[in-house]
């Protein structure tokens, strides 16, 4: 195989006869490539940490408000419960410190949001944010310690209210936000990333949606506390399980006509807002977050694959169940490059599969932790109701699944306060879990059903026996049915029966045909007639230059549609060869290719060798790359359509600038494609045999 580090560097290619004016368009931005070399933790510090702070900061403010608006202790008369105790006024010092804590947190959160909106500089906003959240958390912890003493409770008949437990959760959030922001500041100080936040509009939208949802929940609770004559924090408990569609029920249900009437708009509005939050979480965590994780896994998988090359057996191990074969004998440069491309594709798919299952495992652990740990807290908090741990598990499960039978309800102050925060944490946890299950479990079940059909009642084209052999060979690591060959092309063949020459010719013809067909699509009868006239006058170069510009413009327009496709489009090797040819990167030219390095180079211009190719105006330097290198187009952060569109647009811009040059040699350089390429053999003959006549006949046949 050429240039995957399998059989040493490629020998020196023949010297180029023409200077390549398009080489600069293929150079990668160093900052973009370096993203794959940076550890993912710095992405977490630069993007995820500010997003966590911007989301949980407002939640902590809401919890802190709940800790301030009601007294922290009640007197419980004999025969009653703490949920129906008599309020005991708080001392003035507690209210004052609690207010200062909330004010400091609001200032910190406001500074953070201004920094994210780029209204305040990073160096100014971050000290305010970190100091404000830290002070808020520290003051609340001091109050919690003081409120836990016997002097504060006065007598055994006194109990702590929900406000006390909301203060505990607010303090934990404040200190957590302080910690993650310290990570961000540390990374910026070490110059791991630029100071400041590069949050996308969708990331800012998630923060605004979270703030809006919390404000909506608290305002609804305030209204219902007056309408239904509930305590405010009991109304918060009701609003939470209502908007999250848990529906616990008794004893907190609207009994007045006003309360029941207001439920119609309040519930639907809250559910819509919750849906927006869920959608934003899925987009950000599963769509954007996975790109960074995918990048690191692909790079690691690429390095392991290059280390696993067996030159004697001519194999490369992509995964522990996937071994690909390669060959250099009798192959053209383009065919060798196609082998690299297909190995890189296999690495991509293997890394993606691993990422999906790893993400599922993490999300399952998070969901089970939320369920099991939550059940422990409910079990302990509801001891007055004699809940067993199994009952707590049952309640937590029905609540997480939003079943909400209502046969068990938290009645303790600690249980109700914890339920609000616990259920809010369940929203992103279950959203991510369900999405990851759809990408793995559901997809695997569908594929397993198809595979079972292929070896039973739906054998397909290869037959029952071939499918069964292939399945057993993969499962046993080719220890059984060793003659089954899983080639780079992805086909299952038997060693000794593969028609190598025929397959080689077919592959070569497919790539050439795709390039020719794509060029022919841009031909129109009127343009061909004009081109025929130019050809008759001998203006071949002018004809090809105009046609090349026309093809670039048309392909840019076509790619703009592909950029927005979901899921992202993956192009075949012949299609890649076509687009690379348009930007001056001919896959048949070995002088542009290199042996990939196992370890990525961390330089200003990472991973690129310099190759000297003398042209008519002297020696020039051209970038060399490999499909299996860390500079491969398949390794970039951009989608394939985005990458190609960017390079084609830059090439078109360069061409237009070149056409305005006063230097005739600059203006009339031969383009990388020509209409003559539409003729792919002697069988394509026309009346006069000229390339334009052939193209015109082909175009007319397509219209007919």
Short mmCIF file of N, CA and C in Angstrom, two decimals, residues 301-408:
data_model
loop_
_atom_site.label_atom_id
_atom_site.label_comp_id
_atom_site.label_asym_id
_atom_site.label_seq_id
_atom_site.Cartn_x
_atom_site.Cartn_y
_atom_site.Cartn_z
N UNK A 301 -7.13 5.74 17.03
CA UNK A 301 -7.36 4.55 16.20
C UNK A 301 -6.42 4.55 14.99
N UNK A 302 -6.20 5.71 14.41
CA UNK A 302 -5.30 5.82 13.26
C UNK A 302 -3.88 5.41 13.66
N UNK A 303 -3.41 5.90 14.81
CA UNK A 303 -2.07 5.55 15.26
C UNK A 303 -1.94 4.06 15.54
N UNK A 304 -2.94 3.47 16.18
CA UNK A 304 -2.89 2.04 16.48
C UNK A 304 -2.92 1.21 15.20
N UNK A 305 -3.68 1.66 14.21
CA UNK A 305 -3.75 0.92 12.94
C UNK A 305 -2.40 0.93 12.23
N UNK A 306 -1.73 2.08 12.21
CA UNK A 306 -0.43 2.15 11.55
C UNK A 306 0.61 1.31 12.27
N UNK A 307 0.50 1.20 13.61
CA UNK A 307 1.43 0.37 14.36
C UNK A 307 1.18 -1.12 14.15
N UNK A 308 -0.01 -1.49 13.71
CA UNK A 308 -0.38 -2.90 13.59
C UNK A 308 -0.07 -3.50 12.22
N UNK A 309 0.55 -2.72 11.34
CA UNK A 309 0.80 -3.19 9.98
C UNK A 309 1.70 -4.42 9.99
N UNK A 310 1.26 -5.45 9.26
CA UNK A 310 2.05 -6.68 9.10
C UNK A 310 2.47 -6.76 7.63
N UNK A 311 3.76 -6.47 7.35
CA UNK A 311 4.23 -6.42 5.97
C UNK A 311 4.29 -7.81 5.35
N UNK A 312 4.55 -8.84 6.18
CA UNK A 312 4.63 -10.20 5.63
C UNK A 312 3.27 -10.67 5.13
N UNK A 313 2.25 -10.46 5.96
CA UNK A 313 0.91 -10.88 5.57
C UNK A 313 0.16 -9.80 4.79
N UNK A 314 0.75 -8.62 4.73
CA UNK A 314 0.13 -7.47 4.06
C UNK A 314 -1.28 -7.21 4.62
N UNK A 315 -1.32 -7.04 5.95
CA UNK A 315 -2.59 -6.75 6.63
C UNK A 315 -2.40 -5.55 7.54
N UNK A 316 -3.49 -4.92 7.84
CA UNK A 316 -3.52 -3.82 8.80
C UNK A 316 -4.75 -4.01 9.67
N UNK A 317 -4.58 -3.97 10.98
CA UNK A 317 -5.68 -4.21 11.90
C UNK A 317 -6.34 -2.89 12.26
N UNK A 318 -7.60 -2.76 11.88
CA UNK A 318 -8.37 -1.57 12.19
C UNK A 318 -9.03 -1.70 13.55
N UNK A 319 -9.54 -2.89 13.83
CA UNK A 319 -10.18 -3.18 15.11
C UNK A 319 -9.87 -4.63 15.45
N UNK A 320 -10.21 -5.02 16.67
CA UNK A 320 -9.84 -6.38 17.09
C UNK A 320 -10.60 -7.45 16.31
N UNK A 321 -11.67 -7.09 15.63
CA UNK A 321 -12.39 -8.03 14.77
C UNK A 321 -12.29 -7.66 13.30
N UNK A 322 -11.52 -6.65 12.97
CA UNK A 322 -11.47 -6.19 11.58
C UNK A 322 -10.02 -6.06 11.13
N UNK A 323 -9.63 -6.93 10.20
CA UNK A 323 -8.30 -6.90 9.61
C UNK A 323 -8.47 -6.71 8.11
N UNK A 324 -7.80 -5.72 7.57
CA UNK A 324 -7.88 -5.42 6.14
C UNK A 324 -6.58 -5.84 5.45
N UNK A 325 -6.72 -6.26 4.22
CA UNK A 325 -5.57 -6.65 3.42
C UNK A 325 -5.24 -5.55 2.42
N UNK A 326 -3.96 -5.43 2.11
CA UNK A 326 -3.54 -4.45 1.12
C UNK A 326 -2.52 -5.09 0.20
N UNK A 327 -2.27 -4.43 -0.89
CA UNK A 327 -1.32 -4.92 -1.86
C UNK A 327 -0.80 -3.76 -2.69
N UNK A 328 0.50 -3.82 -3.04
CA UNK A 328 1.10 -2.79 -3.88
C UNK A 328 1.41 -3.30 -5.28
N UNK A 329 1.45 -4.60 -5.43
CA UNK A 329 1.89 -5.18 -6.68
C UNK A 329 0.91 -4.89 -7.81
N UNK A 330 1.41 -4.32 -8.88
CA UNK A 330 0.61 -4.11 -10.08
C UNK A 330 -0.44 -3.03 -9.96
N UNK A 331 -0.34 -2.15 -8.97
CA UNK A 331 -1.37 -1.12 -8.78
C UNK A 331 -0.82 0.24 -9.18
N UNK A 332 -1.71 1.04 -9.72
CA UNK A 332 -1.35 2.41 -10.08
C UNK A 332 -1.34 3.29 -8.83
N UNK A 333 -0.84 4.50 -8.99
CA UNK A 333 -0.81 5.43 -7.86
C UNK A 333 -2.22 5.71 -7.34
N UNK A 334 -3.15 5.88 -8.25
CA UNK A 334 -4.53 6.15 -7.85
C UNK A 334 -5.12 4.98 -7.08
N UNK A 335 -4.80 3.76 -7.51
CA UNK A 335 -5.33 2.59 -6.81
C UNK A 335 -4.70 2.43 -5.43
N UNK A 336 -3.43 2.77 -5.31
CA UNK A 336 -2.79 2.74 -4.00
C UNK A 336 -3.41 3.77 -3.07
N UNK A 337 -3.70 4.93 -3.62
CA UNK A 337 -4.34 5.97 -2.81
C UNK A 337 -5.75 5.55 -2.40
N UNK A 338 -6.42 4.83 -3.28
CA UNK A 338 -7.76 4.36 -2.96
C UNK A 338 -7.71 3.37 -1.80
N UNK A 339 -6.66 2.55 -1.74
CA UNK A 339 -6.51 1.65 -0.60
C UNK A 339 -6.37 2.44 0.70
N UNK A 340 -5.55 3.47 0.67
CA UNK A 340 -5.40 4.32 1.84
C UNK A 340 -6.74 4.92 2.26
N UNK A 341 -7.45 5.40 1.29
CA UNK A 341 -8.75 6.04 1.55
C UNK A 341 -9.69 5.06 2.25
N UNK A 342 -9.74 3.84 1.76
CA UNK A 342 -10.68 2.87 2.32
C UNK A 342 -10.26 2.42 3.71
N UNK A 343 -8.96 2.36 3.96
CA UNK A 343 -8.50 2.06 5.32
C UNK A 343 -8.90 3.19 6.26
N UNK A 344 -8.73 4.43 5.80
CA UNK A 344 -9.09 5.57 6.63
C UNK A 344 -10.59 5.59 6.90
N UNK A 345 -11.39 5.22 5.92
CA UNK A 345 -12.84 5.11 6.12
C UNK A 345 -13.15 4.07 7.19
N UNK A 346 -12.48 2.92 7.11
CA UNK A 346 -12.71 1.87 8.11
C UNK A 346 -12.31 2.35 9.50
N UNK A 347 -11.23 3.11 9.59
CA UNK A 347 -10.82 3.67 10.89
C UNK A 347 -11.87 4.63 11.41
N UNK A 348 -12.40 5.45 10.53
CA UNK A 348 -13.46 6.38 10.92
C UNK A 348 -14.66 5.64 11.49
N UNK A 349 -15.11 4.62 10.77
CA UNK A 349 -16.30 3.88 11.22
C UNK A 349 -16.03 3.16 12.53
N UNK A 350 -14.83 2.59 12.68
CA UNK A 350 -14.50 1.89 13.92
C UNK A 350 -14.47 2.85 15.10
N UNK A 351 -13.85 4.02 14.90
CA UNK A 351 -13.79 5.01 15.97
C UNK A 351 -15.17 5.53 16.32
N UNK A 352 -15.99 5.73 15.30
CA UNK A 352 -17.35 6.21 15.55
C UNK A 352 -18.16 5.19 16.34
N UNK A 353 -18.01 3.91 15.98
CA UNK A 353 -18.72 2.86 16.70
C UNK A 353 -18.27 2.79 18.16
N UNK A 354 -16.97 2.91 18.37
CA UNK A 354 -16.45 2.87 19.74
C UNK A 354 -16.95 4.07 20.55
N UNK A 355 -16.97 5.23 19.92
CA UNK A 355 -17.45 6.42 20.62
C UNK A 355 -18.90 6.27 21.03
N UNK A 356 -19.72 5.73 20.13
CA UNK A 356 -21.14 5.57 20.43
C UNK A 356 -21.36 4.64 21.62
N UNK A 357 -20.65 3.50 21.63
CA UNK A 357 -20.84 2.55 22.73
C UNK A 357 -20.25 3.07 24.03
N UNK A 358 -19.15 3.81 23.93
CA UNK A 358 -18.58 4.41 25.13
C UNK A 358 -19.53 5.47 25.69
N UNK A 359 -20.11 6.28 24.80
CA UNK A 359 -21.07 7.29 25.25
C UNK A 359 -22.29 6.64 25.89
N UNK A 360 -22.72 5.52 25.30
CA UNK A 360 -23.86 4.80 25.89
C UNK A 360 -23.50 4.29 27.29
N UNK A 361 -22.29 3.73 27.43
CA UNK A 361 -21.88 3.24 28.74
C UNK A 361 -21.83 4.33 29.79
N UNK A 362 -21.28 5.49 29.41
CA UNK A 362 -21.21 6.61 30.36
C UNK A 362 -22.60 7.10 30.73
N UNK A 363 -23.47 7.22 29.73
CA UNK A 363 -24.82 7.71 30.01
C UNK A 363 -25.63 6.71 30.83
N UNK A 364 -25.40 5.41 30.63
CA UNK A 364 -26.08 4.40 31.44
C UNK A 364 -25.61 4.48 32.89
N UNK A 365 -24.30 4.63 33.08
CA UNK A 365 -23.77 4.77 34.44
C UNK A 365 -24.33 6.01 35.11
N UNK A 366 -24.41 7.12 34.37
CA UNK A 366 -24.95 8.35 34.94
C UNK A 366 -26.42 8.18 35.33
N UNK A 367 -27.20 7.53 34.46
CA UNK A 367 -28.62 7.33 34.74
C UNK A 367 -28.82 6.41 35.95
N UNK A 368 -28.04 5.32 36.01
CA UNK A 368 -28.17 4.41 37.14
C UNK A 368 -27.71 5.08 38.44
N UNK A 369 -26.66 5.90 38.35
CA UNK A 369 -26.22 6.63 39.54
C UNK A 369 -27.31 7.57 40.03
N UNK A 370 -27.92 8.28 39.09
CA UNK A 370 -29.01 9.18 39.46
C UNK A 370 -30.16 8.42 40.10
N UNK A 371 -30.46 7.25 39.57
CA UNK A 371 -31.57 6.44 40.09
C UNK A 371 -31.23 5.86 41.47
N UNK A 372 -30.08 5.18 41.56
CA UNK A 372 -29.75 4.47 42.79
C UNK A 372 -29.40 5.42 43.93
N UNK A 373 -28.60 6.44 43.65
CA UNK A 373 -28.24 7.39 44.70
C UNK A 373 -29.46 8.22 45.11
N UNK A 374 -30.26 8.59 44.13
CA UNK A 374 -31.49 9.31 44.46
C UNK A 374 -32.40 8.49 45.35
N UNK A 375 -32.48 7.19 45.08
CA UNK A 375 -33.31 6.32 45.91
C UNK A 375 -32.80 6.26 47.35
N UNK A 376 -31.47 6.28 47.51
CA UNK A 376 -30.91 6.28 48.86
C UNK A 376 -31.34 7.52 49.64
N UNK A 377 -31.28 8.67 48.98
CA UNK A 377 -31.65 9.92 49.65
C UNK A 377 -33.14 9.94 49.97
N UNK A 378 -33.97 9.49 49.03
CA UNK A 378 -35.41 9.42 49.31
C UNK A 378 -35.71 8.43 50.44
N UNK A 379 -34.99 7.33 50.46
CA UNK A 379 -35.17 6.32 51.51
C UNK A 379 -34.90 6.92 52.89
N UNK A 380 -33.80 7.70 53.00
CA UNK A 380 -33.45 8.29 54.29
C UNK A 380 -34.36 9.46 54.66
N UNK A 381 -34.71 10.27 53.66
CA UNK A 381 -35.53 11.45 53.97
C UNK A 381 -36.97 11.09 54.30
N UNK A 382 -37.46 9.97 53.79
CA UNK A 382 -38.85 9.59 54.02
C UNK A 382 -38.98 8.50 55.09
N UNK A 383 -38.06 8.46 56.02
CA UNK A 383 -38.16 7.51 57.13
C UNK A 383 -39.43 7.72 57.96
N UNK A 384 -39.90 8.97 58.14
CA UNK A 384 -41.19 9.13 58.85
C UNK A 384 -42.35 8.41 58.18
N UNK A 385 -42.26 8.18 56.86
CA UNK A 385 -43.29 7.42 56.16
C UNK A 385 -42.97 5.93 56.09
N UNK A 386 -41.84 5.53 56.71
CA UNK A 386 -41.41 4.12 56.75
C UNK A 386 -41.15 3.56 55.35
N UNK A 387 -40.52 4.38 54.51
CA UNK A 387 -40.16 3.88 53.18
C UNK A 387 -38.99 2.91 53.31
N UNK A 388 -39.07 1.79 52.62
CA UNK A 388 -37.93 0.90 52.48
C UNK A 388 -37.12 1.35 51.26
N UNK A 389 -35.92 0.76 51.12
CA UNK A 389 -35.11 1.15 49.96
C UNK A 389 -35.77 0.72 48.66
N UNK A 390 -36.46 -0.42 48.69
CA UNK A 390 -37.15 -0.86 47.48
C UNK A 390 -38.26 0.11 47.09
N UNK A 391 -38.99 0.61 48.07
CA UNK A 391 -40.04 1.59 47.79
C UNK A 391 -39.42 2.86 47.19
N UNK A 392 -38.28 3.26 47.76
CA UNK A 392 -37.60 4.44 47.23
C UNK A 392 -37.13 4.20 45.79
N UNK A 393 -36.62 2.98 45.50
CA UNK A 393 -36.24 2.63 44.13
C UNK A 393 -37.45 2.70 43.21
N UNK A 394 -38.54 2.16 43.66
CA UNK A 394 -39.78 2.15 42.88
C UNK A 394 -40.24 3.58 42.59
N UNK A 395 -40.24 4.44 43.61
CA UNK A 395 -40.66 5.82 43.42
C UNK A 395 -39.73 6.56 42.46
N UNK A 396 -38.40 6.38 42.66
CA UNK A 396 -37.44 7.06 41.79
C UNK A 396 -37.58 6.61 40.34
N UNK A 397 -37.84 5.31 40.14
CA UNK A 397 -37.97 4.79 38.78
C UNK A 397 -39.22 5.35 38.10
N UNK A 398 -40.34 5.30 38.78
CA UNK A 398 -41.57 5.81 38.17
C UNK A 398 -41.50 7.32 37.93
N UNK A 399 -40.72 8.02 38.74
CA UNK A 399 -40.56 9.45 38.52
C UNK A 399 -39.64 9.73 37.34
N UNK A 400 -38.53 8.98 37.23
CA UNK A 400 -37.61 9.17 36.11
C UNK A 400 -38.28 8.85 34.78
N UNK A 401 -39.13 7.83 34.79
CA UNK A 401 -39.84 7.45 33.57
C UNK A 401 -41.08 8.30 33.33
N UNK A 402 -41.31 9.29 34.20
CA UNK A 402 -42.48 10.19 34.16
C UNK A 402 -43.79 9.41 34.15
N UNK A 403 -43.79 8.25 34.83
CA UNK A 403 -45.03 7.47 34.95
C UNK A 403 -45.95 8.13 35.97
N UNK A 404 -45.38 8.43 37.14
CA UNK A 404 -46.11 9.19 38.14
C UNK A 404 -47.41 8.58 38.61
N UNK A 405 -47.36 7.39 39.22
CA UNK A 405 -48.58 6.78 39.73
C UNK A 405 -49.19 7.59 40.88
N UNK A 406 -48.37 8.21 41.70
CA UNK A 406 -48.87 8.99 42.81
C UNK A 406 -49.15 8.19 44.06
N UNK A 407 -48.81 6.87 44.04
CA UNK A 407 -49.06 6.07 45.24
C UNK A 407 -48.04 6.35 46.34
N UNK A 408 -46.88 6.88 45.97
CA UNK A 408 -45.88 7.32 46.95
C UNK A 408 -45.47 8.74 46.62
#
